[in-house]
PDB file of C-alpha atoms in Angstrom:
ATOM      1  CA  MET X   6       3.841  85.410  -7.587  1.00  0.00           C
ATOM      2  CA  ARG X   7       4.120  83.736 -11.043  1.00  0.00           C
ATOM      3  CA  LYS X   8       1.528  86.249 -12.517  1.00  0.00           C
ATOM      4  CA  ILE X   9       3.838  89.142 -11.213  1.00  0.00           C
ATOM      5  CA  ALA X  10       6.879  87.334 -12.501  1.00  0.00           C
ATOM      6  CA  LEU X  11       5.406  87.207 -15.934  1.00  0.00           C
ATOM      7  CA  LEU X  12       4.168  90.867 -15.694  1.00  0.00           C
ATOM      8  CA  LEU X  13       7.637  91.913 -14.937  1.00  0.00           C
ATOM      9  CA  LEU X  14       9.252  90.027 -17.699  1.00  0.00           C
ATOM     10  CA  LEU X  15       6.595  91.480 -20.069  1.00  0.00           C
ATOM     11  CA  VAL X  16       7.284  95.110 -19.112  1.00  0.00           C
ATOM     12  CA  ILE X  17      11.103  94.422 -19.258  1.00  0.00           C
ATOM     13  CA  GLY X  18      10.578  93.066 -22.737  1.00  0.00           C
ATOM     14  CA  ILE X  19       8.525  95.963 -23.839  1.00  0.00           C
ATOM     15  CA  VAL X  20      11.284  98.360 -22.545  1.00  0.00           C
ATOM     16  CA  LEU X  21      14.295  96.450 -23.909  1.00  0.00           C
ATOM     17  CA  ILE X  22      12.992  95.147 -27.371  1.00  0.00           C
ATOM     18  CA  PRO X  23      12.743  98.723 -28.929  1.00  0.00           C
ATOM     19  CA  THR X  24      16.201  99.532 -27.434  1.00  0.00           C
ATOM     20  CA  LEU X  25      17.680  96.231 -28.876  1.00  0.00           C
ATOM     21  CA  ALA X  26      16.073  96.793 -32.358  1.00  0.00           C
ATOM     22  CA  GLN X  27      17.443 100.161 -32.687  1.00  0.00           C
ATOM     23  CA  ASP X  28      21.034  99.153 -31.815  1.00  0.00           C
ATOM     24  CA  ALA X  29      20.629  96.298 -34.415  1.00  0.00           C
ATOM     25  CA  THR X  30      19.618  98.737 -37.085  1.00  0.00           C
ATOM     26  CA  PRO X  31      22.715 100.106 -38.925  1.00  0.00           C
ATOM     27  CA  ASP X  32      22.886 104.008 -39.352  1.00  0.00           C
ATOM     28  CA  PRO X  33      22.997 104.517 -43.186  1.00  0.00           C
ATOM     29  CA  ARG X  34      25.120 107.664 -42.564  1.00  0.00           C
ATOM     30  CA  TYR X  35      28.118 105.590 -41.122  1.00  0.00           C
ATOM     31  CA  VAL X  36      27.778 102.060 -42.078  1.00  0.00           C
ATOM     32  CA  GLY X  37      28.656 101.232 -45.961  1.00  0.00           C
ATOM     33  CA  THR X  38      27.513  98.368 -47.951  1.00  0.00           C
ATOM     34  CA  VAL X  39      30.197  98.234 -50.617  1.00  0.00           C
ATOM     35  CA  PRO X  40      33.578  96.887 -49.464  1.00  0.00           C
ATOM     36  CA  ALA X  41      36.458  99.359 -50.150  1.00  0.00           C
ATOM     37  CA  PRO X  42      38.646  97.957 -53.107  1.00  0.00           C
ATOM     38  CA  ALA X  43      42.230  96.683 -51.621  1.00  0.00           C
ATOM     39  CA  PHE X  44      44.997  99.010 -52.561  1.00  0.00           C
ATOM     40  CA  PRO X  45      47.306  97.511 -55.241  1.00  0.00           C
ATOM     41  CA  ASP X  46      50.241  95.526 -54.202  1.00  0.00           C
ATOM     42  CA  ASP X  47      52.601  97.279 -56.690  1.00  0.00           C
ATOM     43  CA  ILE X  48      51.536 100.982 -55.961  1.00  0.00           C
ATOM     44  CA  GLU X  49      54.096 103.315 -54.434  1.00  0.00           C
ATOM     45  CA  TRP X  50      53.678 104.883 -50.926  1.00  0.00           C
ATOM     46  CA  LEU X  51      55.443 107.687 -49.566  1.00  0.00           C
ATOM     47  CA  ASN X  52      55.596 108.476 -45.612  1.00  0.00           C
ATOM     48  CA  VAL X  53      55.235 104.978 -44.745  1.00  0.00           C
ATOM     49  CA  ASP X  54      57.882 102.067 -43.962  1.00  0.00           C
ATOM     50  CA  ALA X  55      55.811  99.560 -45.483  1.00  0.00           C
ATOM     51  CA  PRO X  56      52.610  99.856 -47.704  1.00  0.00           C
ATOM     52  CA  LEU X  57      49.200  99.891 -45.755  1.00  0.00           C
ATOM     53  CA  THR X  58      46.271  97.483 -46.314  1.00  0.00           C
ATOM     54  CA  LEU X  59      42.745  98.208 -45.631  1.00  0.00           C
ATOM     55  CA  ASP X  60      42.732  94.852 -43.489  1.00  0.00           C
ATOM     56  CA  GLY X  61      45.528  96.511 -41.486  1.00  0.00           C
ATOM     57  CA  LEU X  62      43.444  99.478 -40.824  1.00  0.00           C
ATOM     58  CA  ARG X  63      40.244  97.621 -39.643  1.00  0.00           C
ATOM     59  CA  GLY X  64      38.659  99.590 -36.696  1.00  0.00           C
ATOM     60  CA  LYS X  65      39.821 102.876 -37.856  1.00  0.00           C
ATOM     61  CA  ILE X  66      37.835 105.320 -40.258  1.00  0.00           C
ATOM     62  CA  ILE X  67      39.901 106.013 -43.152  1.00  0.00           C
ATOM     63  CA  VAL X  68      39.723 109.409 -44.999  1.00  0.00           C
ATOM     64  CA  LEU X  69      41.012 109.158 -48.652  1.00  0.00           C
ATOM     65  CA  ASP X  70      42.246 112.512 -50.052  1.00  0.00           C
ATOM     66  CA  PHE X  71      42.393 112.124 -53.726  1.00  0.00           C
ATOM     67  CA  TRP X  72      44.478 115.050 -54.996  1.00  0.00           C
ATOM     68  CA  THR X  73      47.009 116.353 -57.336  1.00  0.00           C
ATOM     69  CA  TYR X  74      49.596 119.043 -56.524  1.00  0.00           C
ATOM     70  CA  GLY X  75      48.773 121.133 -59.735  1.00  0.00           C
ATOM     71  CA  CYS X  76      45.042 121.465 -58.218  1.00  0.00           C
ATOM     72  CA  ILE X  77      44.676 124.812 -56.062  1.00  0.00           C
ATOM     73  CA  ASN X  78      41.508 123.463 -54.625  1.00  0.00           C
ATOM     74  CA  CYS X  79      43.502 120.357 -53.462  1.00  0.00           C
ATOM     75  CA  ILE X  80      46.031 122.745 -51.799  1.00  0.00           C
ATOM     76  CA  HIS X  81      43.459 124.816 -50.171  1.00  0.00           C
ATOM     77  CA  MET X  82      42.446 121.466 -48.465  1.00  0.00           C
ATOM     78  CA  ILE X  83      45.917 120.750 -46.865  1.00  0.00           C
ATOM     79  CA  PRO X  84      45.140 122.697 -43.732  1.00  0.00           C
ATOM     80  CA  VAL X  85      41.621 120.822 -43.420  1.00  0.00           C
ATOM     81  CA  ILE X  86      43.338 117.627 -43.681  1.00  0.00           C
ATOM     82  CA  GLU X  87      45.926 118.632 -40.938  1.00  0.00           C
ATOM     83  CA  GLN X  88      42.929 119.564 -38.737  1.00  0.00           C
ATOM     84  CA  ILE X  89      41.401 116.330 -39.100  1.00  0.00           C
ATOM     85  CA  GLU X  90      44.561 114.587 -38.203  1.00  0.00           C
ATOM     86  CA  GLU X  91      44.906 116.734 -35.199  1.00  0.00           C
ATOM     87  CA  THR X  92      41.540 116.459 -34.040  1.00  0.00           C
ATOM     88  CA  PHE X  93      40.794 112.758 -34.664  1.00  0.00           C
ATOM     89  CA  PRO X  94      44.649 111.119 -34.105  1.00  0.00           C
ATOM     90  CA  ASP X  95      43.545 107.828 -32.662  1.00  0.00           C
ATOM     91  CA  GLU X  96      40.233 107.274 -34.402  1.00  0.00           C
ATOM     92  CA  VAL X  97      41.053 108.362 -38.226  1.00  0.00           C
ATOM     93  CA  VAL X  98      43.810 107.696 -40.560  1.00  0.00           C
ATOM     94  CA  VAL X  99      44.209 110.215 -43.591  1.00  0.00           C
ATOM     95  CA  ILE X 100      45.667 108.729 -46.877  1.00  0.00           C
ATOM     96  CA  GLY X 101      46.635 111.064 -49.685  1.00  0.00           C
ATOM     97  CA  VAL X 102      46.037 109.418 -53.016  1.00  0.00           C
ATOM     98  CA  HIS X 103      47.710 111.555 -55.407  1.00  0.00           C
ATOM     99  CA  SER X 104      46.427 111.108 -58.886  1.00  0.00           C
ATOM    100  CA  ALA X 105      48.407 113.198 -61.347  1.00  0.00           C
ATOM    101  CA  LYS X 106      46.796 115.428 -63.782  1.00  0.00           C
ATOM    102  CA  PHE X 107      50.138 115.806 -65.606  1.00  0.00           C
ATOM    103  CA  LEU X 108      52.915 113.335 -66.257  1.00  0.00           C
ATOM    104  CA  ASN X 109      55.461 115.374 -64.472  1.00  0.00           C
ATOM    105  CA  GLU X 110      53.346 115.341 -61.433  1.00  0.00           C
ATOM    106  CA  GLY X 111      53.349 111.480 -61.361  1.00  0.00           C
ATOM    107  CA  GLU X 112      56.965 111.270 -61.092  1.00  0.00           C
ATOM    108  CA  THR X 113      57.849 110.115 -57.535  1.00  0.00           C
ATOM    109  CA  GLU X 114      60.648 112.449 -56.996  1.00  0.00           C
ATOM    110  CA  ASN X 115      58.360 115.519 -57.839  1.00  0.00           C
ATOM    111  CA  LEU X 116      55.699 114.204 -55.525  1.00  0.00           C
ATOM    112  CA  ARG X 117      58.222 113.552 -52.829  1.00  0.00           C
ATOM    113  CA  GLN X 118      59.255 117.355 -52.894  1.00  0.00           C
ATOM    114  CA  ILE X 119      55.730 118.503 -52.810  1.00  0.00           C
ATOM    115  CA  VAL X 120      55.259 116.286 -49.833  1.00  0.00           C
ATOM    116  CA  GLN X 121      58.144 117.663 -48.025  1.00  0.00           C
ATOM    117  CA  ARG X 122      57.433 121.411 -49.052  1.00  0.00           C
ATOM    118  CA  TYR X 123      53.846 121.061 -47.631  1.00  0.00           C
ATOM    119  CA  ASN X 124      55.100 119.000 -44.719  1.00  0.00           C
ATOM    120  CA  LEU X 125      52.625 116.343 -45.160  1.00  0.00           C
ATOM    121  CA  HIS X 126      52.896 113.615 -42.516  1.00  0.00           C
ATOM    122  CA  HIS X 127      50.074 111.250 -43.275  1.00  0.00           C
ATOM    123  CA  PRO X 128      50.636 108.283 -45.887  1.00  0.00           C
ATOM    124  CA  VAL X 129      50.516 109.167 -49.582  1.00  0.00           C
ATOM    125  CA  ILE X 130      50.067 107.017 -52.616  1.00  0.00           C
ATOM    126  CA  ASN X 131      51.539 107.708 -55.895  1.00  0.00           C
ATOM    127  CA  ASP X 132      48.385 106.599 -58.011  1.00  0.00           C
ATOM    128  CA  ASP X 133      49.929 107.983 -61.339  1.00  0.00           C
ATOM    129  CA  GLU X 134      47.896 105.428 -63.146  1.00  0.00           C
ATOM    130  CA  PHE X 135      44.557 106.283 -61.527  1.00  0.00           C
ATOM    131  CA  VAL X 136      44.293 102.641 -60.285  1.00  0.00           C
ATOM    132  CA  VAL X 137      42.895 103.689 -56.859  1.00  0.00           C
ATOM    133  CA  TRP X 138      41.033 106.544 -58.242  1.00  0.00           C
ATOM    134  CA  ARG X 139      39.161 104.524 -60.698  1.00  0.00           C
ATOM    135  CA  SER X 140      38.522 101.863 -58.095  1.00  0.00           C
ATOM    136  CA  PHE X 141      36.913 104.156 -55.575  1.00  0.00           C
ATOM    137  CA  GLY X 142      34.942 106.285 -58.475  1.00  0.00           C
ATOM    138  CA  ALA X 143      36.596 109.496 -57.800  1.00  0.00           C
ATOM    139  CA  ASN X 144      35.889 111.830 -60.639  1.00  0.00           C
ATOM    140  CA  ALA X 145      37.195 115.319 -59.708  1.00  0.00           C
ATOM    141  CA  TRP X 146      40.224 117.056 -57.654  1.00  0.00           C
ATOM    142  CA  PRO X 147      39.799 116.943 -54.850  1.00  0.00           C
ATOM    143  CA  THR X 148      37.545 114.083 -53.858  1.00  0.00           C
ATOM    144  CA  PHE X 149      37.166 112.720 -50.305  1.00  0.00           C
ATOM    145  CA  GLY X 150      36.418 109.167 -49.606  1.00  0.00           C
ATOM    146  CA  VAL X 151      35.472 107.848 -46.324  1.00  0.00           C
ATOM    147  CA  VAL X 152      35.688 104.200 -45.335  1.00  0.00           C
ATOM    148  CA  ASP X 153      34.131 102.947 -42.132  1.00  0.00           C
ATOM    149  CA  PRO X 154      35.969 100.733 -39.353  1.00  0.00           C
ATOM    150  CA  ARG X 155      34.570  97.652 -40.900  1.00  0.00           C
ATOM    151  CA  GLY X 156      36.254  98.270 -44.462  1.00  0.00           C
ATOM    152  CA  ASN X 157      33.185  99.531 -46.334  1.00  0.00           C
ATOM    153  CA  ILE X 158      32.918 102.808 -48.405  1.00  0.00           C
ATOM    154  CA  VAL X 159      30.423 105.124 -46.785  1.00  0.00           C
ATOM    155  CA  ALA X 160      30.971 108.707 -48.585  1.00  0.00           C
ATOM    156  CA  LEU X 161      32.626 110.081 -51.444  1.00  0.00           C
ATOM    157  CA  GLN X 162      32.531 113.781 -51.939  1.00  0.00           C
ATOM    158  CA  SER X 163      34.074 116.050 -54.650  1.00  0.00           C
ATOM    159  CA  GLY X 164      35.137 119.619 -53.874  1.00  0.00           C
ATOM    160  CA  GLU X 165      36.521 121.673 -51.095  1.00  0.00           C
ATOM    161  CA  VAL X 166      34.774 120.603 -47.887  1.00  0.00           C
ATOM    162  CA  PRO X 167      35.042 122.789 -44.737  1.00  0.00           C
ATOM    163  CA  PHE X 168      36.631 121.395 -41.596  1.00  0.00           C
ATOM    164  CA  GLU X 169      33.407 121.787 -39.775  1.00  0.00           C
ATOM    165  CA  ALA X 170      31.503 119.266 -42.077  1.00  0.00           C
ATOM    166  CA  PHE X 171      34.331 116.885 -41.605  1.00  0.00           C
ATOM    167  CA  GLU X 172      34.241 117.291 -37.954  1.00  0.00           C
ATOM    168  CA  ARG X 173      30.444 116.797 -37.620  1.00  0.00           C
ATOM    169  CA  TYR X 174      30.469 113.767 -39.668  1.00  0.00           C
ATOM    170  CA  LEU X 175      33.564 112.018 -38.454  1.00  0.00           C
ATOM    171  CA  SER X 176      32.494 112.745 -34.735  1.00  0.00           C
ATOM    172  CA  GLY X 177      29.088 111.281 -35.578  1.00  0.00           C
ATOM    173  CA  MET X 178      30.663 108.362 -36.981  1.00  0.00           C
ATOM    174  CA  ILE X 179      32.956 107.827 -34.146  1.00  0.00           C
ATOM    175  CA  GLU X 180      30.115 108.184 -31.573  1.00  0.00           C
ATOM    176  CA  TYR X 181      28.107 105.657 -33.459  1.00  0.00           C
ATOM    177  CA  TYR X 182      30.966 102.998 -33.733  1.00  0.00           C
ATOM    178  CA  ASP X 183      31.707 103.527 -29.893  1.00  0.00           C
ATOM    179  CA  SER X 184      28.050 103.038 -29.070  1.00  0.00           C
ATOM    180  CA  LEU X 185      28.364  99.492 -30.630  1.00  0.00           C
ATOM    181  CA  GLY X 186      31.266  98.659 -28.514  1.00  0.00           C
TER     182      GLY X 186
END
């Protein structure tokens, strides 16, 4: 009887150890290792009642859209951003980081008019001094950053990105974190 019990434990161990080891190995596509820098306390926000913090967004995937309204490629991305918001309303928070190319684009009232013109509903940071831009390593308009639910940077991509690429990546990321519980 004792031999059967030991054999049963051995078989269970052989089956469970690879499963447990697999769950313990982070997926590098979805798990960042570099903590996202905090948003500056004195930065101006639009479309929110109070400034957002990365700590306050823990548990959510954050998509940062580094843009400027004088950039046609950035404007092309607005429908893609809207699709992300509609497809993942509970799992993903989009934050626009407006880093003005020209001085007049950094004026809050001008930015507010653009946000209204394009009917943007997500939070927008007026990063007129490029503080957030530099801290995340953006280098072109548009650039998209992704922060995992634990607050680490997992991706930074410049240029226009099709919705299908976002959808595949974000769906995989959501599935991965859901599997962790």
